[in-house]
């Protein structure tokens, strides 16, 4: 009997099952969308919920991947016209809205340029100006999306030789869907990180704030600042920066965030942009867009209030943050004012 009790105690400790069940914490790691994703959920429903969330990630990857034969995006880029899932159609529509609201800084039609710079294949090279001019002529025309049948499926047509790439927004969208899936399975508290796209749900079980680190934008893997987020509903924290994917040629660094106006990696005074928002898709799209805009335009955009978000900008001069976010950094944090 004593041995049985001891075994039960050990099992309870291993599971981390507390009296309320709330302290039960389950984590899993998934490799999808070319990145490592970590999912942690709390509570009694956590185990089953994580399995459902993993399936959702794989399902979305199969629809949104640019390279996987048969995905919606693959079919579109190859056939110019396709019937796509609700996820893909909805995301293309949302991306089009962000393109319009950011004056074209965010644009999923940059794919011909991504190909030219060799990012998808990994065969990086600096293209000639006339190649860039040629590719630019296929950038900037929005895909035509129309809803089909009331089941969410859409018919999409790509104008001219346009090709789309959802890489700047798909992970943020997926993090949102993952939190939805976890909530449907009964989870109230979770933290997920999809290759740097962080999604937080609910309040931390011990009542303390969630802490999300912002990486030093030099590729060292060290942190430059950390955010304290009280939580409650869903919060998404997404960072874009040149340090995340790049190559060097003749001593110059060429990164993966393309300015759709010039066709070159964005010439920006920002080293990284972190967006904090209740909407994961917007957080991802905006982190890419504001990086392209540069500091001055990014601040103007935030002040204009088209989207509801907080942000942290890292530049050579230091750390700049909007008033609604708690940031700790070794360097001084300059507060951005709502009025310019
Ligand atoms: P992110 O890491 O979210 O900033 O997104 C960068 C990825 O988005 C790149 O790897 C490309 O797949 C795609 N991309 C690059 N430039 C742009 C742009 N100006 N607008 C939209 N997507 C872009
Ligand atoms: Mg993005």
Coordinates of C-alpha atoms and ligand atoms in Angstrom, one line a residue:
X1 CA 0.0 0.0 0.0
X2 CA 2.8 2.3 1.0
X3 CA 4.6 1.5 -2.3
X4 CA 1.4 2.2 -4.3
X5 CA 1.1 5.6 -2.5
X6 CA 4.7 6.4 -3.3
X7 CA 4.2 5.5 -6.9
X8 CA 1.1 7.7 -7.2
X9 CA 3.0 10.5 -5.6
X10 CA 5.9 10.2 -8.1
X11 CA 3.5 10.0 -11.0
X12 CA 1.7 13.1 -9.8
X13 CA 5.0 15.0 -9.5
X14 CA 6.1 13.8 -12.9
X15 CA 2.8 15.0 -14.5
X16 CA 3.0 18.2 -12.5
X17 CA -0.6 17.7 -11.6
X18 CA -1.7 20.1 -8.9
X19 CA -4.9 20.1 -7.0
X20 CA -6.6 22.4 -9.4
X21 CA -5.3 20.7 -12.5
X22 CA -4.3 24.2 -13.7
X23 CA -0.7 23.7 -13.0
X24 CA -0.6 20.7 -15.4
X25 CA 1.8 21.9 -18.1
X26 CA 2.5 20.1 -21.3
X27 CA 4.9 21.1 -24.0
X28 CA 5.7 19.9 -27.5
X29 CA 8.0 20.9 -30.3
X30 CA 7.0 20.8 -34.0
X31 CA 9.0 21.4 -37.1
X32 CA 6.9 23.1 -39.7
X33 CA 6.9 26.1 -42.1
X34 CA 10.7 25.8 -42.1
X35 CA 11.0 26.6 -38.5
X36 CA 11.0 25.1 -35.0
X37 CA 7.8 25.7 -33.1
X38 CA 7.2 25.2 -29.4
X39 CA 3.8 24.9 -27.9
X40 CA 3.0 24.9 -24.2
X41 CA -0.4 24.5 -22.7
X42 CA -1.6 24.4 -19.1
X43 CA -4.6 22.7 -17.5
X44 CA -6.2 19.3 -17.7
X45 CA -7.1 19.6 -21.4
X46 CA -3.5 20.4 -22.3
X47 CA -2.3 17.1 -23.7
X48 CA -5.2 16.4 -26.2
X49 CA -5.4 20.1 -27.1
X50 CA -1.7 20.2 -28.1
X51 CA -2.3 17.2 -30.4
X52 CA -5.2 19.1 -32.1
X53 CA -3.0 22.2 -32.4
X54 CA -0.2 20.2 -34.0
X55 CA -2.6 18.8 -36.6
X56 CA -3.8 22.3 -37.3
X57 CA -0.3 23.5 -37.9
X58 CA 0.4 20.7 -40.4
X59 CA -2.9 21.3 -42.1
X60 CA -2.2 25.0 -42.5
X61 CA 1.4 24.3 -43.7
X62 CA -0.1 21.9 -46.4
X63 CA -2.3 24.8 -47.6
X64 CA 0.0 27.8 -47.3
X65 CA 3.5 26.4 -48.2
X66 CA 5.0 27.9 -51.3
X67 CA 7.1 24.9 -52.1
X68 CA 4.9 22.0 -51.3
X69 CA 3.3 20.6 -54.5
X70 CA -0.5 20.7 -54.3
X71 CA -0.7 23.4 -51.6
X72 CA -3.1 26.3 -52.4
X73 CA -0.2 28.7 -52.9
X74 CA 1.7 26.3 -55.1
X75 CA -1.4 25.7 -57.2
X76 CA -2.0 29.4 -57.5
X77 CA 1.6 30.3 -58.5
X78 CA 1.7 27.4 -61.1
X79 CA -1.8 27.6 -62.6
X80 CA -2.5 31.4 -62.2
X81 CA -6.0 30.6 -61.1
X82 CA -7.2 28.2 -58.4
X83 CA -10.0 27.3 -56.0
X84 CA -8.4 27.6 -52.5
X85 CA -9.3 27.0 -48.9
X86 CA -10.9 29.5 -46.6
X87 CA -7.6 29.9 -44.8
X88 CA -5.7 30.8 -48.0
X89 CA -8.5 33.0 -49.4
X90 CA -9.0 34.8 -46.2
X91 CA -5.3 35.4 -45.7
X92 CA -4.8 36.8 -49.2
X93 CA -7.7 39.2 -48.6
X94 CA -6.2 40.3 -45.2
X95 CA -2.8 40.6 -46.9
X96 CA -4.4 42.9 -49.6
X97 CA -5.9 45.1 -46.9
X98 CA -2.5 45.4 -45.1
X99 CA -0.8 46.2 -48.5
X100 CA -3.3 49.0 -49.0
X101 CA -3.0 50.4 -45.5
X102 CA 0.8 50.3 -45.5
X103 CA 1.1 52.0 -48.9
X104 CA 2.5 48.9 -50.4
X105 CA 5.4 48.3 -47.9
X106 CA 3.8 44.9 -47.2
X107 CA 3.1 43.0 -50.4
X108 CA 2.8 39.3 -50.9
X109 CA 3.4 39.7 -54.6
X110 CA 7.2 40.2 -53.9
X111 CA 7.8 36.5 -54.7
X112 CA 9.4 37.1 -58.2
X113 CA 12.0 39.3 -56.4
X114 CA 12.5 36.7 -53.6
X115 CA 13.3 34.2 -56.4
X116 CA 15.6 36.6 -58.1
X117 CA 17.7 37.1 -55.0
X118 CA 17.8 33.3 -54.5
X119 CA 16.1 33.2 -51.1
X120 CA 13.7 30.2 -51.8
X121 CA 16.4 28.0 -53.4
X122 CA 19.2 29.1 -51.1
X123 CA 21.3 30.0 -54.2
X124 CA 21.7 33.6 -53.2
X125 CA 23.0 36.1 -55.7
X126 CA 22.9 39.9 -56.3
X127 CA 20.8 40.4 -59.5
X128 CA 21.5 42.9 -62.2
X129 CA 19.4 46.1 -62.2
X130 CA 17.6 45.1 -65.5
X131 CA 16.6 41.8 -63.9
X132 CA 15.2 43.7 -60.9
X133 CA 13.3 46.1 -63.2
X134 CA 11.9 43.1 -65.0
X135 CA 10.7 41.3 -61.8
X136 CA 9.3 44.6 -60.4
X137 CA 6.9 44.7 -63.4
X138 CA 5.2 41.6 -61.9
X139 CA 4.9 43.1 -58.4
X140 CA 2.1 45.2 -56.9
X141 CA -1.0 43.8 -58.6
X142 CA -3.4 42.4 -56.0
X143 CA -4.7 38.8 -56.5
X144 CA -8.4 38.8 -57.3
X145 CA -10.2 36.8 -54.5
X146 CA -13.9 36.0 -54.7
X147 CA -15.8 33.8 -52.3
X148 CA -17.3 30.8 -53.9
X149 CA -19.9 28.8 -52.1
X150 CA -20.7 29.8 -48.6
X151 CA -18.2 27.1 -47.3
X152 CA -15.4 29.6 -47.2
X153 CA -13.6 28.4 -50.3
X154 CA -12.4 31.1 -52.7
X155 CA -11.6 31.4 -56.3
X156 CA -8.4 33.3 -56.8
X157 CA -6.9 34.7 -59.9
X158 CA -3.4 36.1 -60.2
X159 CA -3.1 39.0 -62.6
X160 CA -0.3 38.9 -65.3
X161 CA 2.8 37.0 -64.1
X162 CA 2.2 37.8 -60.4
X163 CA 3.3 35.2 -57.9
X164 CA 2.4 35.2 -54.2
X165 CA 4.4 34.4 -51.0
X166 CA 2.7 34.3 -47.7
X167 CA 6.0 33.9 -45.8
X168 CA 5.6 37.4 -44.2
X169 CA 2.2 36.7 -42.6
X170 CA 1.5 32.9 -42.5
X171 CA 3.2 32.2 -39.1
X172 CA 1.3 35.0 -37.4
X173 CA -1.9 33.7 -38.8
X174 CA -1.1 30.2 -37.8
X175 CA -0.3 31.2 -34.2
X176 CA -3.7 32.8 -34.0
X177 CA -5.3 29.6 -35.3
X178 CA -3.3 27.5 -32.9
X179 CA -4.6 29.5 -29.9
X180 CA -8.1 29.2 -31.3
X181 CA -7.7 25.4 -31.5
X182 CA -6.3 25.2 -28.0
X183 CA -9.2 27.3 -26.7
X184 CA -11.7 25.1 -28.4
X185 CA -10.1 22.1 -26.7
X186 CA -10.7 23.7 -23.3
X187 CA -7.3 25.3 -22.7
X188 CA -7.3 28.7 -21.0
X189 CA -3.6 29.3 -20.7
X190 CA -0.9 28.7 -23.3
X191 CA 2.2 30.1 -24.8
X192 CA 3.3 29.2 -28.4
X193 CA 6.3 30.3 -30.4
X194 CA 6.3 29.7 -34.1
X195 CA 9.8 30.7 -35.2
X196 CA 9.7 33.9 -33.2
X197 CA 6.0 34.6 -33.6
X198 CA 4.9 34.3 -30.0
X199 CA 1.3 33.8 -29.0
X200 CA 0.1 34.1 -25.4
X201 CA -3.2 33.0 -24.1
X202 CA -4.7 33.9 -20.7
X203 CA -2.8 34.6 -17.5
X204 CA 0.3 32.7 -16.3
X205 CA -0.8 30.2 -13.7
X206 CA 1.4 31.8 -11.0
X207 CA -0.1 35.2 -11.6
X208 CA 3.2 36.8 -12.8
X209 CA 3.6 38.5 -16.1
X210 CA 4.6 36.7 -19.3
X211 CA 8.1 37.6 -20.2
X212 CA 9.0 37.7 -23.9
X213 CA 12.6 38.4 -25.0
X214 CA 13.6 40.6 -28.0
X215 CA 16.7 39.3 -29.6
X216 CA 19.8 41.5 -30.2
X217 CA 19.5 42.2 -33.9
X218 CA 23.0 40.9 -34.7
X219 CA 22.4 37.2 -35.0
X220 CA 24.3 36.5 -31.8
X221 CA 21.2 34.9 -30.2
X222 CA 21.6 37.2 -27.1
X223 CA 18.7 39.3 -25.9
X224 CA 18.6 43.1 -26.0
X225 CA 15.3 43.7 -24.2
X226 CA 12.4 41.9 -22.6
X227 CA 8.7 42.7 -22.5
X228 CA 6.4 42.1 -19.5
X229 CA 2.9 41.2 -20.6
X230 CA 0.2 40.8 -18.0
X231 CA -1.9 38.6 -20.3
X232 CA -5.6 38.0 -20.1
X233 CA -6.9 37.6 -23.6
X234 CA -4.7 36.6 -26.5
X235 CA -1.5 38.7 -27.2
X236 CA 0.8 38.2 -30.1
X237 CA 4.5 39.4 -30.2
X238 CA 6.2 39.2 -33.6
X239 CA 9.6 40.5 -34.6
X240 CA 11.1 41.2 -38.0
X241 CA 14.7 42.0 -38.7
X242 CA 17.5 41.8 -41.3
X243 CA 19.5 39.5 -39.0
X244 CA 16.9 36.7 -39.4
X245 CA 17.8 35.6 -43.0
X246 CA 20.5 37.0 -45.1
X247 CA 23.6 36.5 -47.2
X248 CA 26.8 38.4 -47.7
X249 CA 28.5 39.3 -50.9
X250 CA 31.5 41.5 -51.3
X251 CA 31.3 42.5 -47.7
X252 CA 27.7 43.7 -48.0
X253 CA 24.7 42.0 -46.2
X254 CA 21.6 41.3 -48.3
X255 CA 18.5 40.3 -46.2
X256 CA 15.2 38.7 -46.9
X257 CA 12.8 41.6 -46.5
X258 CA 12.3 43.2 -49.8
X259 CA 11.2 46.8 -50.5
X260 CA 8.5 46.2 -53.1
X261 CA 9.2 49.7 -54.6
X262 CA 12.9 49.2 -55.3
X263 CA 13.2 45.4 -55.6
X264 CA 16.2 45.5 -53.2
X265 CA 16.4 44.3 -49.6
X266 CA 14.8 47.2 -47.7
X267 CA 17.3 50.0 -46.9
X268 CA 16.1 50.9 -43.5
X269 CA 17.4 52.5 -40.3
X270 CA 15.6 49.8 -38.3
X271 CA 17.5 46.8 -37.0
X272 CA 14.3 45.1 -35.8
X273 CA 10.6 45.8 -35.3
X274 CA 8.5 44.0 -32.7
X275 CA 4.8 44.3 -32.9
X276 CA 2.5 43.5 -29.9
X277 CA -1.1 43.1 -30.9
X278 CA -4.3 41.1 -30.1
X279 CA -4.3 40.0 -33.7
X280 CA -1.5 37.6 -34.8
X281 CA -2.0 38.1 -38.5
X282 CA -1.7 41.8 -38.3
X283 CA 1.2 41.6 -35.9
X284 CA 3.1 39.5 -38.5
X285 CA 2.2 41.6 -41.5
X286 CA 2.9 44.8 -39.8
X287 CA 6.3 43.7 -38.4
X288 CA 7.4 43.2 -42.0
X289 CA 5.8 46.3 -43.3
X290 CA 7.2 48.7 -40.6
X291 CA 10.7 47.2 -41.1
X292 CA 10.5 48.3 -44.8
X293 CA 9.1 51.7 -43.8
X294 CA 12.0 52.7 -41.5
X295 CA 11.7 54.5 -38.2
X296 CA 10.1 57.8 -39.1
X297 CA 7.3 56.3 -41.3
X298 CA 6.8 53.4 -38.8
X299 CA 6.2 55.9 -36.0
X300 CA 3.8 58.0 -38.2
X301 CA 2.0 54.8 -39.1
X302 CA 1.5 53.8 -35.4
X303 CA 0.3 57.4 -34.7
X304 CA -2.2 57.2 -37.5
X305 CA -4.0 54.5 -35.6
X306 CA -5.3 52.4 -38.5
X307 CA -4.4 49.3 -36.5
X308 CA -4.4 48.8 -32.8
X309 CA -0.9 47.7 -31.7
X310 CA 2.2 48.6 -29.6
X311 CA 5.7 48.3 -30.9
X312 CA 9.4 48.2 -30.0
X313 CA 11.9 49.5 -32.6
X314 CA 15.6 48.8 -32.3
X315 CA 18.0 51.1 -34.2
X316 CA 21.7 51.9 -34.0
X317 CA 20.6 54.7 -31.5
X318 CA 18.9 52.3 -29.1
X319 CA 15.5 51.0 -28.1
X320 CA 12.2 52.9 -28.8
X321 CA 8.9 51.8 -27.5
X322 CA 5.2 52.9 -27.6
X323 CA 3.7 53.9 -24.2
X324 CA 1.5 50.8 -23.8
X325 CA 4.2 48.2 -23.5
X326 CA 6.5 47.5 -20.5
X327 CA 10.1 47.0 -21.7
X328 CA 13.2 46.3 -19.7
X329 CA 16.6 46.8 -21.4
X330 CA 20.2 47.4 -20.4
X331 CA 20.1 50.5 -22.6
X332 CA 17.7 53.4 -22.0
X333 CA 14.3 52.9 -23.5
X334 CA 13.0 56.0 -25.4
X335 CA 9.2 56.4 -25.2
X336 CA 7.5 57.3 -28.5
X337 CA 4.8 59.9 -28.0
X338 CA 1.3 59.5 -29.4
X339 CA 1.4 63.1 -30.8
X340 CA 4.2 64.0 -33.2
Ligands
LIG1 P1 8.9 38.3 -41.8 O1 10.0 37.4 -41.3 O2 7.6 38.1 -41.2 O3 9.3 39.8 -41.7 O4 8.7 38.0 -43.3 C1 9.7 38.0 -44.2 C2 9.3 37.1 -45.3 O5 8.2 37.6 -46.0 C3 10.3 36.8 -46.4 O6 11.1 35.7 -46.2 C4 9.5 36.7 -47.7 O7 9.0 35.4 -47.7 C5 8.3 37.6 -47.4 N1 8.6 39.1 -47.8 C6 9.7 39.7 -48.0 N2 9.5 41.0 -48.2 C7 8.2 41.2 -48.1 C8 7.3 42.4 -48.2 N3 7.8 43.6 -48.5 N4 6.0 42.2 -48.0 C9 5.5 41.0 -47.8 N5 6.2 39.9 -47.6 C10 7.6 40.0 -47.8
LIG2 MG1 6.0 39.3 -40.8

